[in-house]
C-alpha cells in the first residue's frame, strides 16, 4: 500500500449562501512535500484550507489529514496540523518570546521543553535577536514570521500557510520562503497558498492552480508549463488612446488569447517573432502607440492565461 497521504481532499464543496466559494475540489498532498494552491484573489484558496484546518464545515465532500476525516474525527485531524492564517493573532504588548511562551502553554508545553522549543522557533523564523522586543514594535513582515512561529510550536507534521508573504518587505519574504524550505528539509509537509507564481515555482513539488472555486490544472511545475507547449506570452503597454487597437489585435494570426488591465495588454502567441511585427502594423493603422514590449518564455502565468483568458497577477 502507498504511504498515507498527509492531506486528501475529496469532492469538496463550500457555499456561503449563493456564493459557491469551493465547487468540487479534490487533491492529495504527499507526506514530506511542499504543495502549492496557486490562484488569484477569490479563487477559494482560504476557504479550502479553512475546511482542511477544521475552521469551516464543508457543504459537501470531505478532507482527511493523515487519514483522519475533518468531519468524522476533527480532533484527531487537527493534532497533525499547524495553521498560519492570513490574519495575525498576536499580543502586541508582549515580547516575541512571551507570545511564543503564551501559545506554547496553550498547547500544553511547559518548563525546559518549552524553553528549548521557543529557542528553536526563534532561530527558524530569524527573530532571536528581537525576542525581547514587544511585538507591537515589529514590522508587518516580522509579525508574519511570529505568526508562523506560533503555528510550529507543537511540531505539527503538516503546516498550512495562507499567503504568508502578502504585503511584506522583501527581506521578510525571503526569510519566510527560506524557512518554509528549511522546515520541509527537516521532513515537514507544507500546504502553501499563494497568488505569486514565482513562489509556487520556487517552493513546491506539486502545484494545483485554482480559479473560481475549482482546480483547473495540477501537476509539477514542468508538467503544468507543458500545457501551453511553445506559446510565448507578450506584455505590451499602450500609450493613451491605445485601446482602439485591441479588436484588431484579437484578429491577428498567431494571437491565441488577449487580456488587458490598466493599459497593459497580455497576449498569448504562437511565435513572438512573427506576431510582433503584425501587432505593430495593426497599431500603426489606427495611430495607437506601443510604449513597451516584453516577451516571456512559457511559465505558470502563461498557463493561467491559457486556461482562463485572464491574467493571474493583481
Ligand atoms: P481566496 O483565498 O482564494 O482569495 P476565498 O476562499 O477567501 O478566496 O474566497 C472565495 C470566495 O468566497 C470569494 O468570492 C469570497 O468573497 C467568498 N467568501 C469567502 N469567505 C466568505 C464568507 N465567510 N462569507 C461569504 N463569502 C465568502
Ligand atoms: Mg485567501
Coordinates of C-alpha atoms in Angstrom, one line a residue, residues 18-251:
X18 CA -25.4 31.9 -3.1
X19 CA -21.6 32.1 -3.3
X20 CA -20.0 28.9 -4.4
X21 CA -16.6 29.5 -2.9
X22 CA -15.4 26.0 -3.4
X23 CA -17.0 23.7 -6.0
X24 CA -15.8 20.1 -6.3
X25 CA -12.2 20.4 -5.3
X26 CA -10.0 17.2 -5.0
X27 CA -6.3 16.9 -4.4
X28 CA -3.7 15.0 -2.4
X29 CA -0.6 16.2 -0.6
X30 CA 2.1 13.6 -0.1
X31 CA 4.0 13.4 3.1
X32 CA 7.2 15.4 3.0
X33 CA 6.3 17.6 0.1
X34 CA 5.5 21.3 -0.4
X35 CA 2.2 21.6 -2.2
X36 CA 1.0 25.0 -3.5
X37 CA -2.5 26.1 -4.2
X38 CA -2.0 28.9 -6.7
X39 CA -4.8 31.2 -7.7
X40 CA -6.0 34.8 -7.8
X41 CA -7.9 36.6 -5.1
X42 CA -11.3 35.0 -4.6
X43 CA -10.3 31.6 -6.1
X44 CA -11.3 29.8 -3.0
X45 CA -7.9 29.0 -1.5
X46 CA -8.6 30.3 2.0
X47 CA -12.0 28.5 2.1
X48 CA -10.4 25.3 1.1
X49 CA -7.7 25.4 3.8
X50 CA -10.2 26.6 6.4
X51 CA -12.1 23.3 5.8
X52 CA -8.9 21.3 6.0
X53 CA -8.0 23.1 9.2
X54 CA -11.4 22.3 10.7
X55 CA -12.4 26.0 10.9
X56 CA -15.2 25.6 8.4
X57 CA -17.5 22.7 7.8
X58 CA -17.8 21.5 4.2
X59 CA -21.1 21.8 2.4
X60 CA -20.3 18.6 0.7
X61 CA -17.3 16.3 0.4
X62 CA -14.5 15.7 2.9
X63 CA -10.9 16.2 3.7
X64 CA -8.6 13.9 5.6
X65 CA -5.4 14.8 7.5
X66 CA -3.1 11.8 8.0
X67 CA -6.1 9.6 7.3
X68 CA -8.4 11.4 9.8
X69 CA -11.6 12.9 8.4
X70 CA -12.2 16.5 9.4
X71 CA -15.9 15.7 9.6
X72 CA -15.7 12.4 11.5
X73 CA -12.6 12.9 13.6
X74 CA -11.9 16.7 13.7
X75 CA -9.9 16.5 16.9
X76 CA -7.5 13.8 15.5
X77 CA -7.2 15.7 12.2
X78 CA -6.3 18.9 14.0
X79 CA -3.5 17.4 16.0
X80 CA -1.4 16.9 13.0
X81 CA -1.6 20.4 11.6
X82 CA -0.3 23.9 12.3
X83 CA -2.2 26.7 10.6
X84 CA -0.7 30.0 9.7
X85 CA -3.7 32.2 9.0
X86 CA -3.7 35.3 6.8
X87 CA -4.7 37.4 9.8
X88 CA -2.2 38.0 12.6
X89 CA -3.3 36.9 16.1
X90 CA -0.5 38.1 18.5
X91 CA -0.4 40.1 21.7
X92 CA 1.3 43.4 20.8
X93 CA 2.1 44.3 24.4
X94 CA 4.0 41.1 24.9
X95 CA 7.5 40.4 23.6
X96 CA 8.1 37.9 20.8
X97 CA 9.4 35.4 23.3
X98 CA 6.4 36.0 25.6
X99 CA 4.0 35.4 22.8
X100 CA 5.6 32.1 21.9
X101 CA 5.6 31.1 25.7
X102 CA 1.9 32.0 25.9
X103 CA 0.9 30.0 22.9
X104 CA 3.2 27.1 23.8
X105 CA 1.5 26.8 27.2
X106 CA -1.9 26.8 25.4
X107 CA -0.6 23.7 23.6
X108 CA 0.4 22.2 26.9
X109 CA 4.2 22.6 26.5
X110 CA 5.9 23.6 29.8
X111 CA 9.3 24.1 31.5
X112 CA 12.5 23.1 29.8
X113 CA 10.8 21.7 26.8
X114 CA 9.0 25.0 26.2
X115 CA 12.2 27.0 26.6
X116 CA 14.0 24.7 24.1
X117 CA 11.2 24.8 21.6
X118 CA 10.9 28.6 21.8
X119 CA 14.6 28.9 21.2
X120 CA 14.4 26.7 18.1
X121 CA 11.4 28.6 16.7
X122 CA 13.1 32.0 17.2
X123 CA 16.0 30.6 15.2
X124 CA 13.8 29.2 12.4
X125 CA 11.9 32.5 12.0
X126 CA 15.0 34.6 12.3
X127 CA 13.8 36.6 15.3
X128 CA 16.2 35.5 18.0
X129 CA 17.7 39.0 18.2
X130 CA 14.4 40.7 18.5
X131 CA 12.8 38.2 21.0
X132 CA 12.9 40.7 23.9
X133 CA 11.1 43.5 22.0
X134 CA 7.4 44.0 22.1
X135 CA 5.6 42.6 19.1
X136 CA 3.9 46.0 18.7
X137 CA 7.3 47.3 17.6
X138 CA 7.7 44.7 14.9
X139 CA 7.3 45.3 11.1
X140 CA 4.5 43.6 9.3
X141 CA 6.9 41.0 8.0
X142 CA 8.3 40.2 11.4
X143 CA 4.7 39.8 12.7
X144 CA 4.0 37.3 9.9
X145 CA 7.1 35.4 10.9
X146 CA 5.9 35.3 14.5
X147 CA 2.6 34.0 13.2
X148 CA 4.4 31.2 11.5
X149 CA 6.4 30.5 14.7
X150 CA 3.2 30.1 16.7
X151 CA 1.9 27.5 14.3
X152 CA 5.1 25.5 14.6
X153 CA 5.1 25.2 18.4
X154 CA 3.6 21.8 18.8
X155 CA 5.8 20.3 16.0
X156 CA 2.9 19.6 13.6
X157 CA 3.5 17.1 10.8
X158 CA 1.8 19.3 8.3
X159 CA 1.8 23.1 8.2
X160 CA -0.7 25.1 6.3
X161 CA 0.2 28.6 5.3
X162 CA -2.2 31.0 3.8
X163 CA -0.5 33.6 1.6
X164 CA 2.2 34.3 4.2
X165 CA 4.1 36.8 2.1
X166 CA 1.4 39.2 1.0
X167 CA 2.2 42.8 1.7
X168 CA 5.5 42.5 3.4
X169 CA 9.0 43.7 2.8
X170 CA 11.4 41.7 0.5
X171 CA 13.7 40.7 3.4
X172 CA 10.9 39.1 5.4
X173 CA 9.5 37.5 2.3
X174 CA 12.9 35.9 1.6
X175 CA 13.1 34.8 5.3
X176 CA 9.7 33.2 5.1
X177 CA 10.5 31.3 1.8
X178 CA 13.8 30.1 3.2
X179 CA 12.2 28.9 6.4
X180 CA 9.5 27.1 4.5
X181 CA 12.2 25.2 2.6
X182 CA 14.2 24.6 5.8
X183 CA 11.2 23.1 7.6
X184 CA 10.5 20.9 4.6
X185 CA 14.1 19.7 4.5
X186 CA 13.5 18.5 8.1
X187 CA 10.5 16.5 7.0
X188 CA 7.6 18.8 7.5
X189 CA 4.8 18.7 4.9
X190 CA 3.6 22.1 3.7
X191 CA 0.4 23.2 2.1
X192 CA 1.1 26.7 0.8
X193 CA -1.3 29.1 -0.8
X194 CA -0.3 32.0 -3.0
X195 CA -1.2 34.1 -5.9
X196 CA 2.5 34.6 -6.8
X197 CA 3.5 32.1 -9.4
X198 CA 7.2 32.6 -8.6
X199 CA 6.7 31.3 -5.1
X200 CA 4.8 28.3 -6.2
X201 CA 7.5 27.6 -8.7
X202 CA 10.4 28.1 -6.3
X203 CA 8.9 26.1 -3.4
X204 CA 6.7 23.3 -4.5
X205 CA 6.9 19.8 -5.8
X206 CA 3.3 19.9 -6.9
X207 CA 1.0 22.8 -7.7
X208 CA -2.7 23.0 -8.1
X209 CA -4.0 26.0 -10.0
X210 CA -7.3 27.2 -8.6
X211 CA -9.8 29.6 -10.1
X212 CA -13.4 30.4 -9.2
X213 CA -13.8 27.5 -6.8
X214 CA -12.3 24.8 -9.0
X215 CA -8.9 23.3 -9.6
X216 CA -8.3 23.9 -13.3
X217 CA -4.9 22.1 -13.5
X218 CA -2.4 20.3 -11.3
X219 CA 1.0 18.7 -11.5
X220 CA 4.6 19.5 -11.2
X221 CA 5.7 22.9 -12.5
X222 CA 7.1 21.4 -15.6
X223 CA 4.0 19.3 -16.3
X224 CA 1.9 22.4 -16.0
X225 CA 4.0 24.5 -18.3
X226 CA 3.8 21.7 -20.9
X227 CA 0.1 22.5 -21.1
X228 CA 0.9 25.7 -23.1
X229 CA 3.6 24.0 -25.1
X230 CA 5.5 26.5 -27.2
X231 CA 3.3 29.6 -26.7
X232 CA 5.0 32.9 -25.8
X233 CA 3.5 35.5 -23.6
X234 CA 3.8 39.1 -24.6
X235 CA 3.1 42.1 -22.4
X236 CA 2.6 45.4 -24.4
X237 CA 2.0 48.7 -22.8
X238 CA -0.2 51.1 -24.8
X239 CA 0.1 54.9 -24.6
X240 CA -3.2 56.8 -24.1
X241 CA -5.9 56.1 -26.5
X242 CA -4.3 52.8 -27.4
X243 CA -7.4 50.7 -26.6
X244 CA -8.8 51.2 -30.1
X245 CA -6.3 48.7 -31.4
X246 CA -7.4 45.8 -29.2
X247 CA -10.0 44.4 -31.6
X248 CA -7.6 44.4 -34.5
X249 CA -5.0 42.6 -32.3
X250 CA -7.5 39.9 -31.4
X251 CA -7.8 39.1 -35.1

